[in-house]
PDB file of C-alpha atoms and ligand atoms in Angstrom:
ATOM      1  CA  UNK A   1     -20.598 -21.542 -11.946  1.00 98.00           C
ATOM      2  CA  UNK A   2     -23.079 -18.756 -12.490  1.00 98.00           C
ATOM      3  CA  UNK A   3     -21.955 -15.269 -11.634  1.00 99.00           C
ATOM      4  CA  UNK A   4     -23.672 -12.020 -10.828  1.00 99.00           C
ATOM      5  CA  UNK A   5     -21.488  -8.913 -11.452  1.00 99.00           C
ATOM      6  CA  UNK A   6     -22.393  -5.679  -9.732  1.00 98.00           C
ATOM      7  CA  UNK A   7     -21.174  -2.385 -11.364  1.00 98.00           C
ATOM      8  CA  UNK A   8     -21.690   1.298 -10.998  1.00 98.00           C
ATOM      9  CA  UNK A   9     -19.623   2.599 -13.894  1.00 98.00           C
ATOM     10  CA  UNK A  10     -17.112   1.964 -16.561  1.00 98.00           C
ATOM     11  CA  UNK A  11     -17.003  -1.805 -16.052  1.00 98.00           C
ATOM     12  CA  UNK A  12     -13.568  -2.683 -17.338  1.00 98.00           C
ATOM     13  CA  UNK A  13     -13.230  -5.445 -14.762  1.00 98.00           C
ATOM     14  CA  UNK A  14     -16.660  -6.670 -15.879  1.00 98.00           C
ATOM     15  CA  UNK A  15     -15.220  -6.751 -19.445  1.00 98.00           C
ATOM     16  CA  UNK A  16     -12.236  -8.813 -18.208  1.00 98.00           C
ATOM     17  CA  UNK A  17     -14.695 -11.298 -16.755  1.00 98.00           C
ATOM     18  CA  UNK A  18     -16.883 -11.319 -19.882  1.00 98.00           C
ATOM     19  CA  UNK A  19     -13.746 -12.004 -21.979  1.00 98.00           C
ATOM     20  CA  UNK A  20     -12.577 -14.740 -19.681  1.00 98.00           C
ATOM     21  CA  UNK A  21     -15.960 -16.438 -19.667  1.00 98.00           C
ATOM     22  CA  UNK A  22     -15.992 -16.482 -23.395  1.00 98.00           C
ATOM     23  CA  UNK A  23     -13.219 -19.072 -23.413  1.00 97.00           C
ATOM     24  CA  UNK A  24     -14.671 -22.675 -23.771  1.00 96.00           C
ATOM     25  CA  UNK A  25     -12.693 -24.034 -20.882  1.00 96.00           C
ATOM     26  CA  UNK A  26     -13.500 -21.236 -18.387  1.00 98.00           C
ATOM     27  CA  UNK A  27     -15.610 -22.733 -15.630  1.00 98.00           C
ATOM     28  CA  UNK A  28     -17.989 -19.825 -15.097  1.00 98.00           C
ATOM     29  CA  UNK A  29     -20.594 -17.736 -16.922  1.00 98.00           C
ATOM     30  CA  UNK A  30     -22.214 -14.420 -16.164  1.00 98.00           C
ATOM     31  CA  UNK A  31     -25.928 -14.817 -15.502  1.00 98.00           C
ATOM     32  CA  UNK A  32     -26.654 -11.211 -14.493  1.00 99.00           C
ATOM     33  CA  UNK A  33     -25.050  -7.738 -14.537  1.00 99.00           C
ATOM     34  CA  UNK A  34     -26.681  -5.507 -11.992  1.00 98.00           C
ATOM     35  CA  UNK A  35     -26.119  -1.760 -11.681  1.00 98.00           C
ATOM     36  CA  UNK A  36     -27.406   0.932  -9.347  1.00 98.00           C
ATOM     37  CA  UNK A  37     -26.885   3.435 -12.101  1.00 98.00           C
ATOM     38  CA  UNK A  38     -28.854   3.321 -15.349  1.00 98.00           C
ATOM     39  CA  UNK A  39     -26.099   5.026 -17.283  1.00 98.00           C
ATOM     40  CA  UNK A  40     -23.285   2.704 -16.173  1.00 98.00           C
ATOM     41  CA  UNK A  41     -21.159   1.774 -19.237  1.00 98.00           C
ATOM     42  CA  UNK A  42     -20.892  -1.650 -17.757  1.00 98.00           C
ATOM     43  CA  UNK A  43     -24.562  -2.269 -18.719  1.00 98.00           C
ATOM     44  CA  UNK A  44     -23.734  -1.580 -22.382  1.00 98.00           C
ATOM     45  CA  UNK A  45     -20.845  -4.044 -22.199  1.00 98.00           C
ATOM     46  CA  UNK A  46     -23.200  -6.648 -20.735  1.00 98.00           C
ATOM     47  CA  UNK A  47     -25.779  -6.024 -23.448  1.00 98.00           C
ATOM     48  CA  UNK A  48     -23.145  -6.273 -26.149  1.00 98.00           C
ATOM     49  CA  UNK A  49     -22.319  -9.702 -24.809  1.00 98.00           C
ATOM     50  CA  UNK A  50     -26.004 -10.725 -24.609  1.00 98.00           C
ATOM     51  CA  UNK A  51     -25.902 -10.957 -20.790  1.00 98.00           C
ATOM     52  CA  UNK A  52     -29.062 -10.149 -18.875  1.00 98.00           C
ATOM     53  CA  UNK A  53     -28.923  -6.849 -17.004  1.00 98.00           C
ATOM     54  CA  UNK A  54     -30.928  -5.227 -14.242  1.00 98.00           C
ATOM     55  CA  UNK A  55     -30.938  -1.675 -12.845  1.00 98.00           C
ATOM     56  CA  UNK A  56     -32.049  -0.915  -9.379  1.00 98.00           C
ATOM     57  CA  UNK A  57     -31.617   2.694  -8.250  1.00 97.00           C
ATOM     58  CA  UNK A  58     -30.859   3.038  -4.600  1.00 93.00           C
ATOM     59  CA  UNK A  59     -32.791   6.309  -4.769  1.00 94.00           C
ATOM     60  CA  UNK A  60     -36.010   4.339  -5.143  1.00 97.00           C
ATOM     61  CA  UNK A  61     -35.641   2.700  -1.762  1.00 97.00           C
ATOM     62  CA  UNK A  62     -36.167   4.058   1.744  1.00 96.00           C
ATOM     63  CA  UNK A  63     -33.133   2.564   3.164  1.00 97.00           C
ATOM     64  CA  UNK A  64     -29.949   0.426   2.486  1.00 96.00           C
ATOM     65  CA  UNK A  65     -31.558  -2.764   3.792  1.00 97.00           C
ATOM     66  CA  UNK A  66     -34.539  -2.681   1.387  1.00 98.00           C
ATOM     67  CA  UNK A  67     -32.308  -1.756  -1.510  1.00 98.00           C
ATOM     68  CA  UNK A  68     -29.964  -4.674  -0.662  1.00 98.00           C
ATOM     69  CA  UNK A  69     -32.867  -7.021  -0.236  1.00 98.00           C
ATOM     70  CA  UNK A  70     -34.141  -6.154  -3.739  1.00 98.00           C
ATOM     71  CA  UNK A  71     -30.633  -6.763  -5.127  1.00 98.00           C
ATOM     72  CA  UNK A  72     -30.451 -10.067  -3.323  1.00 98.00           C
ATOM     73  CA  UNK A  73     -33.782 -11.136  -4.881  1.00 98.00           C
ATOM     74  CA  UNK A  74     -32.540 -10.232  -8.384  1.00 98.00           C
ATOM     75  CA  UNK A  75     -29.346 -12.178  -7.858  1.00 98.00           C
ATOM     76  CA  UNK A  76     -31.196 -15.245  -6.557  1.00 98.00           C
ATOM     77  CA  UNK A  77     -33.534 -15.161  -9.479  1.00 98.00           C
ATOM     78  CA  UNK A  78     -30.597 -15.216 -11.830  1.00 98.00           C
ATOM     79  CA  UNK A  79     -29.273 -18.443 -10.235  1.00 98.00           C
ATOM     80  CA  UNK A  80     -25.945 -16.829  -9.486  1.00 98.00           C
ATOM     81  CA  UNK A  81     -23.776 -18.756  -7.048  1.00 98.00           C
ATOM     82  CA  UNK A  82     -21.075 -16.121  -6.760  1.00 98.00           C
ATOM     83  CA  UNK A  83     -21.454 -12.308  -6.610  1.00 99.00           C
ATOM     84  CA  UNK A  84     -18.546 -10.242  -8.016  1.00 99.00           C
ATOM     85  CA  UNK A  85     -18.387  -6.539  -7.090  1.00 98.00           C
ATOM     86  CA  UNK A  86     -16.646  -4.741  -9.988  1.00 98.00           C
ATOM     87  CA  UNK A  87     -16.546  -1.027  -9.191  1.00 97.00           C
ATOM     88  CA  UNK A  88     -19.840  -1.134  -7.380  1.00 98.00           C
ATOM     89  CA  UNK A  89     -19.945   2.084  -5.463  1.00 95.00           C
ATOM     90  CA  UNK A  90     -22.472   1.345  -2.696  1.00 95.00           C
ATOM     91  CA  UNK A  91     -21.762   0.185   0.781  1.00 94.00           C
ATOM     92  CA  UNK A  92     -23.466  -3.146   1.494  1.00 97.00           C
ATOM     93  CA  UNK A  93     -25.645  -3.781   4.536  1.00 97.00           C
ATOM     94  CA  UNK A  94     -24.507  -6.440   7.064  1.00 97.00           C
ATOM     95  CA  UNK A  95     -27.577  -8.458   6.053  1.00 97.00           C
ATOM     96  CA  UNK A  96     -26.530  -8.604   2.441  1.00 98.00           C
ATOM     97  CA  UNK A  97     -22.923  -9.504   3.273  1.00 98.00           C
ATOM     98  CA  UNK A  98     -24.084 -12.167   5.672  1.00 98.00           C
ATOM     99  CA  UNK A  99     -26.514 -13.696   3.138  1.00 98.00           C
ATOM    100  CA  UNK A 100     -23.729 -13.974   0.540  1.00 98.00           C
ATOM    101  CA  UNK A 101     -20.866 -14.802   2.900  1.00 98.00           C
ATOM    102  CA  UNK A 102     -18.041 -16.586   1.139  1.00 98.00           C
ATOM    103  CA  UNK A 103     -20.017 -16.179  -2.118  1.00 98.00           C
ATOM    104  CA  UNK A 104     -19.256 -12.424  -2.513  1.00 98.00           C
ATOM    105  CA  UNK A 105     -15.972 -11.086  -3.764  1.00 98.00           C
ATOM    106  CA  UNK A 106     -14.561  -7.613  -4.497  1.00 98.00           C
ATOM    107  CA  UNK A 107     -11.570  -6.133  -6.254  1.00 98.00           C
ATOM    108  CA  UNK A 108      -9.737  -3.202  -4.766  1.00 98.00           C
ATOM    109  CA  UNK A 109      -6.872  -1.203  -6.255  1.00 98.00           C
ATOM    110  CA  UNK A 110      -4.430  -1.528  -3.465  1.00 98.00           C
ATOM    111  CA  UNK A 111      -2.466  -4.110  -1.578  1.00 98.00           C
ATOM    112  CA  UNK A 112      -4.948  -4.633   1.162  1.00 98.00           C
ATOM    113  CA  UNK A 113      -5.023  -4.163   4.085  1.00 98.00           C
ATOM    114  CA  UNK A 114      -3.091  -0.973   3.073  1.00 98.00           C
ATOM    115  CA  UNK A 115      -5.134   1.878   1.524  1.00 98.00           C
ATOM    116  CA  UNK A 116      -8.680   0.854   2.080  1.00 98.00           C
ATOM    117  CA  UNK A 117     -11.434   3.208   0.911  1.00 97.00           C
ATOM    118  CA  UNK A 118     -11.448   5.911  -1.727  1.00 96.00           C
ATOM    119  CA  UNK A 119      -8.672   8.084  -3.413  1.00 98.00           C
ATOM    120  CA  UNK A 120      -6.326   5.080  -3.072  1.00 98.00           C
ATOM    121  CA  UNK A 121      -3.779   6.144  -5.707  1.00 98.00           C
ATOM    122  CA  UNK A 122      -3.499   9.699  -4.370  1.00 98.00           C
ATOM    123  CA  UNK A 123      -2.881   8.451  -0.870  1.00 98.00           C
ATOM    124  CA  UNK A 124      -0.383   5.784  -2.066  1.00 98.00           C
ATOM    125  CA  UNK A 125       1.651   8.422  -3.842  1.00 98.00           C
ATOM    126  CA  UNK A 126       1.397  10.899  -0.913  1.00 98.00           C
ATOM    127  CA  UNK A 127       2.743   8.289   1.493  1.00 98.00           C
ATOM    128  CA  UNK A 128       5.694   7.557  -0.768  1.00 98.00           C
ATOM    129  CA  UNK A 129       4.938   3.839  -1.060  1.00 98.00           C
ATOM    130  CA  UNK A 130       7.242   2.123  -3.480  1.00 98.00           C
ATOM    131  CA  UNK A 131       4.811  -0.603  -4.400  1.00 98.00           C
ATOM    132  CA  UNK A 132       1.112  -0.858  -4.861  1.00 98.00           C
ATOM    133  CA  UNK A 133      -1.171  -3.266  -6.551  1.00 98.00           C
ATOM    134  CA  UNK A 134      -4.607  -4.858  -6.345  1.00 98.00           C
ATOM    135  CA  UNK A 135      -6.451  -7.414  -4.290  1.00 98.00           C
ATOM    136  CA  UNK A 136      -9.320  -9.767  -4.842  1.00 98.00           C
ATOM    137  CA  UNK A 137     -11.017 -10.586  -1.480  1.00 98.00           C
ATOM    138  CA  UNK A 138     -14.043 -12.089   0.012  1.00 98.00           C
ATOM    139  CA  UNK A 139     -16.318  -9.381   1.387  1.00 98.00           C
ATOM    140  CA  UNK A 140     -16.981  -8.847   5.071  1.00 98.00           C
ATOM    141  CA  UNK A 141     -19.100  -6.158   6.662  1.00 96.00           C
ATOM    142  CA  UNK A 142     -16.276  -3.619   7.086  1.00 95.00           C
ATOM    143  CA  UNK A 143     -15.307  -1.866   3.863  1.00 94.00           C
ATOM    144  CA  UNK A 144     -12.421  -3.402   1.880  1.00 96.00           C
ATOM    145  CA  UNK A 145     -11.880  -6.087   4.538  1.00 97.00           C
ATOM    146  CA  UNK A 146     -11.957  -9.784   4.123  1.00 98.00           C
ATOM    147  CA  UNK A 147      -9.941 -12.887   3.319  1.00 98.00           C
ATOM    148  CA  UNK A 148      -7.538 -12.241   0.495  1.00 98.00           C
ATOM    149  CA  UNK A 149      -7.821 -14.564  -2.612  1.00 98.00           C
ATOM    150  CA  UNK A 150      -5.356 -13.013  -5.021  1.00 97.00           C
ATOM    151  CA  UNK A 151      -2.981 -10.054  -5.277  1.00 97.00           C
ATOM    152  CA  UNK A 152      -0.684  -8.490  -7.886  1.00 97.00           C
ATOM    153  CA  UNK A 153       2.068  -5.942  -7.192  1.00 97.00           C
ATOM    154  CA  UNK A 154       3.178  -2.961  -9.355  1.00 97.00           C
ATOM    155  CA  UNK A 155       5.960  -0.476  -8.762  1.00 97.00           C
ATOM    156  CA  UNK A 156       5.076   3.162  -7.955  1.00 98.00           C
ATOM    157  CA  UNK A 157       7.286   5.367 -10.221  1.00 98.00           C
ATOM    158  CA  UNK A 158       8.521   8.693  -8.781  1.00 97.00           C
ATOM    159  CA  UNK A 159       6.855  10.619 -11.555  1.00 97.00           C
ATOM    160  CA  UNK A 160       3.464   8.824 -11.369  1.00 98.00           C
ATOM    161  CA  UNK A 161       0.266  10.726 -11.229  1.00 98.00           C
ATOM    162  CA  UNK A 162      -2.689   8.983  -9.598  1.00 98.00           C
ATOM    163  CA  UNK A 163      -3.925   8.264 -13.150  1.00 98.00           C
ATOM    164  CA  UNK A 164      -0.685   6.659 -14.182  1.00 98.00           C
ATOM    165  CA  UNK A 165      -0.735   4.456 -11.163  1.00 98.00           C
ATOM    166  CA  UNK A 166      -4.326   3.566 -11.619  1.00 98.00           C
ATOM    167  CA  UNK A 167      -3.776   2.529 -15.179  1.00 98.00           C
ATOM    168  CA  UNK A 168      -0.751   0.267 -14.293  1.00 98.00           C
ATOM    169  CA  UNK A 169      -2.822  -1.371 -11.484  1.00 98.00           C
ATOM    170  CA  UNK A 170      -5.889  -1.708 -13.640  1.00 98.00           C
ATOM    171  CA  UNK A 171      -3.938  -3.994 -16.132  1.00 98.00           C
ATOM    172  CA  UNK A 172      -3.218  -6.291 -13.264  1.00 98.00           C
ATOM    173  CA  UNK A 173      -6.835  -6.175 -11.948  1.00 98.00           C
ATOM    174  CA  UNK A 174      -7.948  -7.508 -15.351  1.00 98.00           C
ATOM    175  CA  UNK A 175      -5.559 -10.470 -14.865  1.00 97.00           C
ATOM    176  CA  UNK A 176      -6.243 -11.426 -11.274  1.00 97.00           C
ATOM    177  CA  UNK A 177     -10.023 -10.987 -11.131  1.00 98.00           C
ATOM    178  CA  UNK A 178     -10.796 -13.632 -13.755  1.00 98.00           C
ATOM    179  CA  UNK A 179      -8.119 -15.770 -12.288  1.00 97.00           C
ATOM    180  CA  UNK A 180      -9.577 -15.580  -8.790  1.00 98.00           C
ATOM    181  CA  UNK A 181     -13.041 -16.384 -10.197  1.00 98.00           C
ATOM    182  CA  UNK A 182     -11.522 -19.376 -12.041  1.00 98.00           C
ATOM    183  CA  UNK A 183     -10.036 -20.790  -8.850  1.00 97.00           C
ATOM    184  CA  UNK A 184     -13.354 -20.383  -7.063  1.00 98.00           C
ATOM    185  CA  UNK A 185     -15.377 -21.956  -9.894  1.00 98.00           C
ATOM    186  CA  UNK A 186     -12.936 -24.844  -9.977  1.00 98.00           C
ATOM    187  CA  UNK A 187     -13.795 -25.461  -6.299  1.00 98.00           C
ATOM    188  CA  UNK A 188     -10.225 -24.964  -5.193  1.00 97.00           C
ATOM    189  CA  UNK A 189     -10.808 -22.079  -2.830  1.00 98.00           C
ATOM    190  CA  UNK A 190     -11.703 -22.367   0.808  1.00 97.00           C
ATOM    191  CA  UNK A 191     -11.744 -19.953   3.764  1.00 98.00           C
ATOM    192  CA  UNK A 192     -10.312 -21.312   6.968  1.00 97.00           C
ATOM    193  CA  UNK A 193      -9.953 -19.101   9.966  1.00 97.00           C
ATOM    194  CA  UNK A 194     -10.398 -16.087   7.757  1.00 97.00           C
ATOM    195  CA  UNK A 195      -7.521 -17.027   5.474  1.00 98.00           C
ATOM    196  CA  UNK A 196      -7.945 -18.294   1.911  1.00 98.00           C
ATOM    197  CA  UNK A 197      -6.425 -21.532   0.973  1.00 97.00           C
ATOM    198  CA  UNK A 198      -6.193 -22.368  -2.750  1.00 97.00           C
ATOM    199  CA  UNK A 199      -5.709 -26.062  -3.490  1.00 95.00           C
ATOM    200  CA  UNK A 200      -2.562 -26.886  -5.446  1.00 91.00           C
ATOM    201  CA  UNK A 201      -1.487 -23.247  -5.639  1.00 88.00           C
ATOM    202  CA  UNK A 202       1.843 -21.756  -4.524  1.00 83.00           C
ATOM    203  CA  UNK A 203       2.846 -18.289  -5.573  1.00 77.00           C
ATOM    204  CA  UNK A 204       5.976 -18.846  -7.542  1.00 70.00           C
ATOM    205  CA  UNK A 205       9.286 -17.222  -6.571  1.00 70.00           C
ATOM    206  CA  UNK A 206       9.839 -14.102  -8.629  1.00 65.00           C
ATOM    207  CA  UNK A 207       6.151 -13.523  -9.000  1.00 68.00           C
ATOM    208  CA  UNK A 208       6.593  -9.790  -8.219  1.00 66.00           C
ATOM    209  CA  UNK A 209       8.124  -9.363 -11.654  1.00 57.00           C
ATOM    210  CA  UNK A 210       5.610 -11.505 -13.402  1.00 58.00           C
ATOM    211  CA  UNK A 211       2.431 -11.433 -11.337  1.00 53.00           C
ATOM    212  CA  UNK A 212       1.099 -14.961 -11.236  1.00 51.00           C
ATOM    213  CA  UNK A 213      -0.464 -15.073  -7.793  1.00 51.00           C
TER     214      UNK A 213
HETATM  215  C1  GRF B   1     -11.362  -0.608 -10.166  1.00 93.70           C
HETATM  216  O1  GRF B   1     -10.176   0.136  -9.920  1.00 93.70           O
HETATM  217  C2  GRF B   1     -11.624  -1.529  -8.973  1.00 93.70           C
HETATM  218  O2  GRF B   1     -10.564  -1.955  -8.410  1.00 93.70           O
HETATM  219  C3  GRF B   1     -12.413  -0.592  -8.012  1.00 93.70           C
HETATM  220  O3  GRF B   1     -13.171   0.201  -8.876  1.00 93.70           O
HETATM  221  C4  GRF B   1     -12.595   0.275 -10.126  1.00 93.70           C
HETATM  222  C5  GRF B   1     -13.621  -0.204 -11.105  1.00 93.70           C
HETATM  223  O4  GRF B   1     -13.186  -0.033 -12.494  1.00 93.70           O
HETATM  224  N1  GRF B   1     -13.173  -1.367  -7.078  1.00 93.70           N
HETATM  225  P1  GRF B   1     -14.006  -0.686 -13.632  1.00 93.70           P
HETATM  226  O5  GRF B   1     -15.503  -0.108 -13.498  1.00 93.70           O
HETATM  227  O6  GRF B   1     -14.053  -2.195 -13.483  1.00 93.70           O
HETATM  228  O7  GRF B   1     -13.396  -0.227 -14.859  1.00 93.70           O
END
């Protein structure tokens, strides 16, 4: 399955996908890395892995719709069948989300539907949550909403700073994002009544200590 990965920054999740795709038996390859920022480090990661890149600055477009239409055209040209948001910091128009419905996924650093939006780790700590984690989900028009494909849980330690928590969660992001892509590329994922069903997959008992979901 061909992937397009959309980034705006550091691209560590992109790197996890690049590394996963490098394995012979991984059923996906990255056909395009697209960024809205010319200086996104993710673009360098893509170039290092000989993956085609494209930059479209949202500042060059009159409105969100025309920017998104230009992105769609680039993604279609690449032949991508699945679009992976990986730290892409632009809200997407309804039209874009509709066009790529059930072919557009995102990773968010909380256990959705808790803590949508920005400053997730600060808010998680402020609320005194004992656990946090990350979620891979299909994208719907509302931000950080959509059928959940995969999640991993981490403990929140009493002494955690937002950066500590972010780092602990990021490790899990790098595990569950490639795994979710693998399930999709294997054709085992379907959305039914806005819930994701993964064929032959049951989260094992004890998975909280050894995330395998
Ligand atoms: C990650 O925490 C991801 O969950 C969120 O944005 C961050 C991107 O990090 N959507 P990176 O660019 O993949 O390193």
